[in-house]
Short mmCIF file of C-alpha atoms in Angstrom, two decimals:
data_model
loop_
_atom_site.label_atom_id
_atom_site.label_comp_id
_atom_site.label_asym_id
_atom_site.label_seq_id
_atom_site.Cartn_x
_atom_site.Cartn_y
_atom_site.Cartn_z
CA MET A 1 74.22 165.57 92.40
CA ARG A 2 77.26 163.36 91.91
CA ASN A 3 77.66 159.88 93.24
CA SER A 4 77.12 159.71 97.00
CA LEU A 5 79.18 157.52 99.31
CA GLY A 6 78.20 153.91 99.36
CA LEU A 7 80.19 152.46 102.21
CA LEU A 8 78.04 150.97 104.93
CA LEU A 9 79.73 151.53 108.29
CA ARG A 10 79.13 148.80 110.80
CA ARG A 11 78.31 150.00 114.28
CA GLY A 12 80.95 149.46 116.93
CA MET A 13 80.58 149.08 120.66
CA VAL A 14 79.35 152.33 122.23
CA GLY A 15 82.12 153.89 124.23
CA ALA A 16 84.93 151.92 122.58
CA PHE A 17 87.93 153.99 121.49
CA SER A 18 90.52 153.13 118.86
CA LEU A 19 93.49 155.48 118.49
CA ALA A 20 94.36 154.33 114.97
CA SER A 21 93.04 155.93 111.77
CA LEU A 22 92.70 154.21 108.43
CA TRP A 23 94.25 155.60 105.26
CA VAL A 24 93.65 153.67 102.08
CA PRO A 25 95.11 154.92 98.77
CA GLY A 26 92.63 156.32 96.32
CA GLY A 27 93.06 159.71 94.72
CA PRO A 28 91.50 162.37 92.56
CA ALA A 29 92.23 160.33 89.43
CA ALA A 30 90.99 157.03 90.82
CA ALA A 31 87.52 155.61 90.30
CA ALA A 32 86.99 155.49 94.06
CA PRO A 33 89.06 155.00 97.21
CA VAL A 34 89.58 151.37 98.11
CA PRO A 35 87.23 150.33 100.94
CA PRO A 36 89.06 149.45 104.16
CA ASP A 37 89.48 145.88 105.27
CA ALA A 38 86.52 145.35 107.62
CA SER A 39 88.77 143.38 109.98
CA ALA A 40 91.30 146.20 110.26
CA ALA A 41 89.14 148.65 112.21
CA ARG A 42 85.77 148.77 113.87
CA PRO A 43 83.69 151.72 112.61
CA ALA A 44 82.54 154.16 115.24
CA ALA A 45 79.13 153.98 116.88
CA GLU A 46 76.91 157.03 117.34
CA ALA A 47 75.46 158.89 120.31
CA GLU A 48 72.92 161.73 120.48
CA SER A 49 75.33 163.85 122.49
CA LEU A 50 78.93 163.59 123.63
CA ALA A 51 80.15 165.34 126.75
CA PHE A 52 83.19 167.52 126.17
CA THR A 53 86.27 165.56 127.28
CA GLN A 54 89.99 166.10 126.96
CA ARG A 55 91.40 164.53 123.82
CA TYR A 56 95.04 165.65 124.01
CA ARG A 57 97.23 167.29 126.64
CA ALA A 58 100.89 168.28 126.66
CA LEU A 59 103.34 170.64 128.35
CA GLY A 60 106.18 171.58 126.06
CA HIS A 61 107.80 174.03 123.71
CA GLY A 62 105.41 174.39 120.78
CA GLY A 63 101.83 175.23 119.92
CA ILE A 64 98.67 174.29 118.03
CA VAL A 65 97.72 175.34 114.50
CA ARG A 66 94.66 174.45 112.49
CA ALA A 67 93.34 174.37 108.94
CA ALA A 68 89.61 174.53 108.20
CA ASN A 69 87.02 175.12 105.52
CA ALA A 70 83.32 174.81 104.79
CA SER A 71 81.92 172.03 102.59
CA ILE A 72 78.78 173.81 101.39
CA THR A 73 77.83 177.33 100.37
CA CYS A 74 74.94 179.26 98.83
CA ARG A 75 73.68 178.91 95.26
CA THR A 76 70.61 181.18 94.95
CA PRO A 77 68.58 183.28 97.42
CA VAL A 78 65.15 182.06 98.50
CA ALA A 79 62.31 184.56 98.89
CA PRO A 80 61.97 186.83 100.78
CA ALA A 81 65.80 187.09 100.88
CA THR A 82 67.10 190.06 98.91
CA VAL A 83 70.87 189.53 99.21
CA SER A 84 72.62 187.80 96.32
CA CYS A 85 74.74 184.73 96.85
CA PRO A 86 78.03 186.49 95.91
CA ALA A 87 77.23 189.25 98.41
CA ALA A 88 76.47 186.67 101.10
CA ARG A 89 79.74 184.82 100.50
CA ALA A 90 81.61 188.11 100.59
CA GLY A 91 80.48 188.79 104.15
CA ARG A 92 76.97 190.23 104.31
CA ALA A 93 75.09 189.51 107.56
CA VAL A 94 72.78 186.78 106.25
CA ALA A 95 72.05 183.20 107.28
CA ASN A 96 72.02 179.89 105.41
CA ASP A 97 68.24 179.48 105.74
CA GLY A 98 67.80 182.30 103.22
CA PHE A 99 69.43 180.36 100.38
CA ASP A 100 69.33 177.25 98.31
CA MET A 101 72.65 175.69 99.28
CA PHE A 102 75.04 173.63 97.18
CA TYR A 103 78.40 171.90 97.68
CA THR A 104 81.83 173.46 97.33
CA ASP A 105 83.84 171.15 95.06
CA ILE A 106 87.33 172.25 94.04
CA ASP A 107 88.99 168.99 92.99
CA LYS A 108 87.32 168.33 89.59
CA ASP A 109 87.09 164.66 90.55
CA PRO A 110 83.83 163.09 89.27
CA ASN A 111 83.86 160.70 92.22
CA THR A 112 83.51 163.43 94.87
CA TYR A 113 80.54 165.72 95.33
CA ASN A 114 82.17 168.12 97.80
CA SER A 115 85.75 169.14 98.47
CA SER A 116 87.61 172.12 99.89
CA SER A 117 91.16 172.82 101.02
CA ALA A 118 93.11 174.80 103.59
CA GLU A 119 96.75 175.20 104.52
CA VAL A 120 98.42 173.83 107.64
CA ARG A 121 101.05 176.42 108.55
CA LEU A 122 103.71 174.81 110.74
CA PRO A 123 106.81 176.72 111.84
CA SER A 124 109.99 175.66 110.09
CA GLY A 125 111.65 172.83 112.00
CA ALA A 126 108.52 171.91 113.98
CA ARG A 127 107.66 168.28 114.69
CA VAL A 128 104.00 167.21 114.68
CA SER A 129 103.08 165.60 118.00
CA TYR A 130 99.35 165.12 117.41
CA ALA A 131 96.80 165.83 114.67
CA ARG A 132 93.04 165.32 114.65
CA LEU A 133 90.50 165.85 111.87
CA TYR A 134 86.93 166.94 112.72
CA TRP A 135 84.07 167.01 110.22
CA GLY A 136 80.30 167.45 110.45
CA GLY A 137 77.15 169.16 109.28
CA ASN A 138 73.42 168.84 108.66
CA LEU A 139 72.07 165.73 106.93
CA ARG A 140 68.51 166.99 106.41
CA VAL A 141 67.85 169.97 104.16
CA GLY A 142 66.25 169.76 100.72
CA GLU A 143 67.59 166.22 100.65
CA GLN A 144 68.23 163.65 103.39
CA LYS A 145 71.74 162.19 103.45
CA PRO A 146 72.20 158.68 104.95
CA PRO A 147 73.80 158.76 108.41
CA LYS A 148 75.68 155.53 107.59
CA ASP A 149 78.27 157.76 105.87
CA ASN A 150 78.83 160.12 108.83
CA GLY A 151 82.01 158.39 109.97
CA ARG A 152 83.82 158.37 106.65
CA VAL A 153 85.69 161.15 104.86
CA LEU A 154 88.49 161.58 102.32
CA ILE A 155 91.67 163.60 102.85
CA SER A 156 94.66 164.34 100.65
CA GLU A 157 97.94 165.71 101.93
CA PRO A 158 99.98 168.38 100.07
CA GLY A 159 100.69 166.95 96.64
CA GLY A 160 99.10 163.61 97.53
CA GLN A 161 96.08 161.53 96.71
CA TYR A 162 92.89 160.93 98.64
CA LYS A 163 93.04 158.58 101.60
CA GLU A 164 89.94 157.27 103.31
CA VAL A 165 89.62 158.11 107.00
CA LEU A 166 87.17 156.48 109.39
CA ALA A 167 86.06 158.06 112.65
CA ASP A 168 87.92 156.34 115.47
CA THR A 169 85.63 157.26 118.35
CA LEU A 170 81.93 157.86 118.92
CA VAL A 171 80.16 159.94 116.31
CA GLY A 172 77.81 162.60 117.66
CA HIS A 173 74.50 162.45 115.79
CA ARG A 174 71.18 163.98 116.81
CA VAL A 175 67.92 164.92 115.11
CA ALA A 176 66.57 168.12 116.70
CA ARG A 177 65.41 171.65 115.87
CA GLY A 178 64.63 170.72 112.28
CA ALA A 179 68.18 169.52 111.68
CA ASP A 180 69.86 166.13 111.49
CA ALA A 181 73.25 167.13 112.86
CA PHE A 182 76.47 165.19 113.34
CA GLN A 183 80.19 165.50 114.01
CA ALA A 184 82.86 162.83 113.59
CA SER A 185 86.62 162.86 114.17
CA ALA A 186 89.76 160.79 113.68
CA ASP A 187 93.42 160.74 114.70
CA VAL A 188 95.46 161.62 111.60
CA THR A 189 98.82 162.17 113.33
CA ARG A 190 100.72 159.71 111.16
CA LEU A 191 99.57 161.33 107.92
CA VAL A 192 100.26 164.92 108.99
CA ARG A 193 103.59 164.06 110.64
CA SER A 194 104.86 162.47 107.44
CA SER A 195 103.40 165.11 105.11
CA GLY A 196 104.09 168.30 107.05
CA ALA A 197 102.95 171.80 106.20
CA GLY A 198 100.91 172.68 103.14
CA ALA A 199 97.41 172.50 101.69
CA TYR A 200 95.18 169.59 102.74
CA THR A 201 91.97 168.80 100.84
CA VAL A 202 88.99 167.17 102.56
CA ALA A 203 86.17 165.66 100.51
CA GLN A 204 82.91 163.75 100.92
CA VAL A 205 81.84 165.40 104.17
CA ASN A 206 78.36 163.96 104.60
CA VAL A 207 76.23 167.12 104.39
CA ALA A 208 72.94 167.75 102.58
CA MET A 209 72.24 170.43 99.99
CA GLY A 210 69.04 172.38 99.31
CA HIS A 211 66.87 174.69 101.39
CA SER A 212 65.05 174.37 104.70
CA ALA A 213 64.15 176.48 107.70
CA ALA A 214 67.03 174.84 109.60
CA GLY A 215 69.50 175.65 106.80
CA ALA A 216 72.35 173.69 105.26
CA TRP A 217 75.79 173.80 106.87
CA GLY A 218 78.94 171.77 107.36
CA GLY A 219 82.72 171.71 107.18
CA TRP A 220 85.97 170.35 108.59
CA THR A 221 88.85 171.37 110.85
CA LEU A 222 92.31 169.82 111.12
CA MET A 223 93.96 170.58 114.49
CA VAL A 224 97.73 170.04 114.70
CA ALA A 225 99.84 170.18 117.87
CA TYR A 226 103.57 170.57 117.30
CA GLU A 227 106.88 170.73 119.17
CA LYS A 228 109.64 173.27 118.56
CA GLU A 229 112.35 173.89 121.13
CA SER A 230 112.81 177.59 120.29
CA GLU A 231 109.16 178.41 121.08
CA PRO A 232 107.85 179.27 124.58
CA LEU A 233 106.91 176.56 127.05
CA ARG A 234 103.13 176.15 126.73
CA HIS A 235 100.19 174.16 128.00
CA LEU A 236 98.47 172.53 125.03
CA ALA A 237 95.06 170.87 125.21
CA ILE A 238 92.36 169.71 122.80
CA TRP A 239 88.82 169.01 123.97
CA ASP A 240 85.91 167.71 121.93
CA GLY A 241 82.30 166.61 122.24
CA PHE A 242 79.00 167.19 120.49
CA GLY A 243 75.96 169.00 121.77
CA PRO A 244 73.33 171.63 121.00
CA LEU A 245 73.61 175.32 121.83
CA GLY A 246 70.47 177.32 122.49
CA PRO A 247 68.48 179.17 125.17
CA ASP A 248 68.52 176.09 127.41
CA ASP A 249 71.86 174.58 126.37
CA HIS A 250 75.50 175.56 126.62
CA GLN A 251 78.87 173.82 126.62
CA ALA A 252 81.44 174.26 129.38
CA VAL A 253 85.10 173.19 129.48
CA ARG A 254 87.36 173.47 132.52
CA VAL A 255 91.11 173.09 131.93
CA ASP A 256 92.73 172.37 135.30
CA ASP A 257 96.35 171.96 136.44
CA MET A 258 97.81 174.45 133.99
CA PRO A 259 99.66 177.14 135.97
CA PHE A 260 100.25 180.24 133.85
CA PRO A 261 102.00 183.48 134.86
CA GLU A 262 100.52 186.93 135.21
CA GLY A 263 100.34 188.57 131.79
CA ALA A 264 100.62 185.26 129.91
CA THR A 265 99.73 185.00 126.26
CA GLY A 266 97.55 182.31 124.75
CA ARG A 267 94.96 181.33 122.17
CA VAL A 268 91.76 179.33 122.12
CA GLY A 269 90.23 177.71 119.07
CA LEU A 270 86.65 176.54 118.65
CA VAL A 271 84.58 174.53 116.17
CA ALA A 272 80.82 175.08 115.99
CA TYR A 273 77.99 174.57 113.51
CA ASN A 274 75.10 176.73 112.26
CA GLY A 275 76.02 180.03 113.85
CA ASP A 276 74.39 182.85 111.85
CA ARG A 277 76.11 186.13 111.11
CA GLY A 278 74.25 189.14 112.47
CA ARG A 279 72.14 187.17 114.95
CA THR A 280 73.54 188.26 118.31
CA GLY A 281 73.34 186.38 121.60
CA ASP A 282 76.17 183.86 121.26
CA SER A 283 79.46 184.11 123.13
CA LEU A 284 82.59 182.34 124.28
CA THR A 285 83.69 183.43 127.75
CA VAL A 286 86.70 182.53 129.87
CA SER A 287 87.29 182.80 133.61
CA ASP A 288 90.34 182.05 135.73
CA GLY A 289 88.07 180.84 138.53
CA TRP A 290 88.39 184.05 140.57
CA GLY A 291 87.11 187.03 138.65
CA ALA A 292 84.18 187.60 136.33
CA ALA A 293 84.09 185.74 133.03
CA VAL A 294 85.55 187.64 130.08
CA PRO A 295 83.75 187.47 126.71
CA LEU A 296 86.23 186.80 123.91
CA GLY A 297 86.15 188.33 120.45
CA ASP A 298 87.99 190.39 117.85
CA SER A 299 87.29 192.53 114.80
CA ALA A 300 85.97 189.52 112.86
CA ASN A 301 84.12 187.92 115.78
CA PRO A 302 82.00 190.32 117.87
CA ARG A 303 81.81 189.37 121.54
CA ASP A 304 78.03 188.95 121.29
CA ASP A 305 78.12 187.19 117.91
CA VAL A 306 81.17 184.96 118.06
CA LEU A 307 79.35 182.20 116.15
CA ASN A 308 79.09 184.25 112.98
CA SER A 309 80.15 181.88 110.18
CA THR A 310 83.85 182.71 110.12
CA ILE A 311 87.18 180.92 109.83
CA GLY A 312 89.61 183.37 111.34
CA GLU A 313 92.62 184.05 113.56
CA PRO A 314 93.77 187.12 115.52
CA GLY A 315 94.88 189.96 113.28
CA GLY A 316 93.29 188.46 110.18
CA THR A 317 96.15 185.96 109.80
CA ALA A 318 94.09 182.87 108.98
CA ALA A 319 95.80 180.34 106.74
CA PRO A 320 94.94 180.36 103.01
CA ARG A 321 92.02 178.17 101.95
CA THR A 322 90.05 177.36 98.79
CA PRO A 323 87.39 178.60 98.50
CA ALA A 324 88.04 181.46 100.93
CA TYR A 325 84.56 182.90 101.44
CA PRO A 326 84.47 185.37 104.36
CA ASN A 327 80.96 184.15 105.27
CA THR A 328 80.89 180.36 105.49
CA LEU A 329 77.09 180.41 106.03
CA GLY A 330 77.00 178.19 109.08
CA TYR A 331 80.48 176.89 109.89
CA ASP A 332 82.76 178.40 112.56
CA SER A 333 86.37 177.45 113.14
CA ASP A 334 87.94 180.41 114.90
CA VAL A 335 91.08 181.15 116.88
CA LEU A 336 90.81 183.93 119.47
CA ASP A 337 93.38 185.76 121.59
CA LEU A 338 93.22 184.78 125.28
CA ARG A 339 95.39 187.47 126.84
CA GLU A 340 92.49 189.41 128.34
CA GLY A 341 91.53 186.35 130.39
CA LEU A 342 95.10 185.61 131.51
CA ARG A 343 96.05 188.94 133.11
CA ARG A 344 96.13 187.82 136.73
CA GLY A 345 97.79 184.46 136.25
CA GLY A 346 96.36 181.29 137.71
CA ASP A 347 96.19 177.53 137.31
CA ARG A 348 92.86 176.89 135.57
CA LEU A 349 90.60 178.26 132.84
CA ASP A 350 86.83 177.85 132.58
CA PHE A 351 85.32 178.25 129.11
CA ARG A 352 81.61 178.61 128.38
CA LEU A 353 80.13 178.60 124.88
CA GLU A 354 76.48 179.57 124.55
CA SER A 355 73.98 180.70 121.94
CA LEU A 356 70.81 182.39 123.14
CA ARG A 357 69.19 182.83 119.72
CA ASP A 358 70.93 180.59 117.18
CA ALA A 359 70.14 176.87 117.07
CA ALA A 360 73.81 175.92 116.94
CA TRP A 361 76.02 172.91 117.79
CA ALA A 362 79.40 172.75 119.54
CA GLY A 363 82.13 170.39 118.40
CA ALA A 364 85.68 171.05 119.61
CA LEU A 365 87.97 173.46 121.45
CA PHE A 366 91.75 173.81 121.80
CA VAL A 367 93.91 175.87 124.15
CA ALA A 368 97.56 176.97 123.92
CA VAL A 369 98.73 179.04 126.93
CA ASP A 370 102.13 180.13 128.25
CA ALA A 371 103.26 177.93 131.13
CA LYS A 372 104.57 179.20 134.46
CA ARG A 373 108.27 178.40 134.74
#
């Protein structure tokens, strides 16, 4: 294993929020990113669970796009598994607990031990109004990673060098179900607004490699809200939190005060951890508050197995990423079509994410829905 992160993050006041992110020049060719000035920002504290709360809300002409990738993948199968690692990556219905797992690392920088990239696809002429980076995974597998590094990650913009980013709000971190799971996030609006569309690389996501019954998993998602006058008027919202999904746990999000017309179009995006492909019983449903809840899905995300280790969008139009394994083996960052849940029109949407068999974790959700004029 390459050098692990050595920055000790001081704990901040629980519940304190800072809307500024830190970027400090480093880069793939540098020995290491320069540590931030300790007086410039207070590192985020941790909590075992974070209730889903609204992070961003806007009504305007525009939308939300996202880039995402996994930070770890399989290396070799572990008995009694019979599927090879290449076959698993290519999309076979297998789970991460059947493999010895190792980091994805595309940057050839000796100072990073994991890195992956994905493209932010913004419409021409769009202006970034908000951008947020989410990262997380399992710290306890064959090795135990130190939680002191949960709130730190590296990001490079298209054609740029690595910048250090510190979580600017509470970090979700909980030991349960054989896993040591976390998610952190930071406002990166300034970086994405100045850099625009293109491939972003994220490195040093604090995830553990190896093999365990809980499995190894982790990754990152960059959500970007934008404005463009020629696009439809839409309600845009980003929600985030951190909590387990299982037979006795689910996550619910209600988006109120968002009148949308009958037959509106829209999309919902979700971030979740440790969903296993082929293990049914997990779903994302939506209700307008009047009729029965509608389970969402598409050809890549079955309605009863929506947490199936995919990074996808409707119609198979997901942005390019490196590596681009169809089965991420435990990381979901999906965008699903909402039209089936918008047929009648209304002014609110209730989302429910649950997993009846997988020991999974929920992290974030975004909504972009046509507004009623």
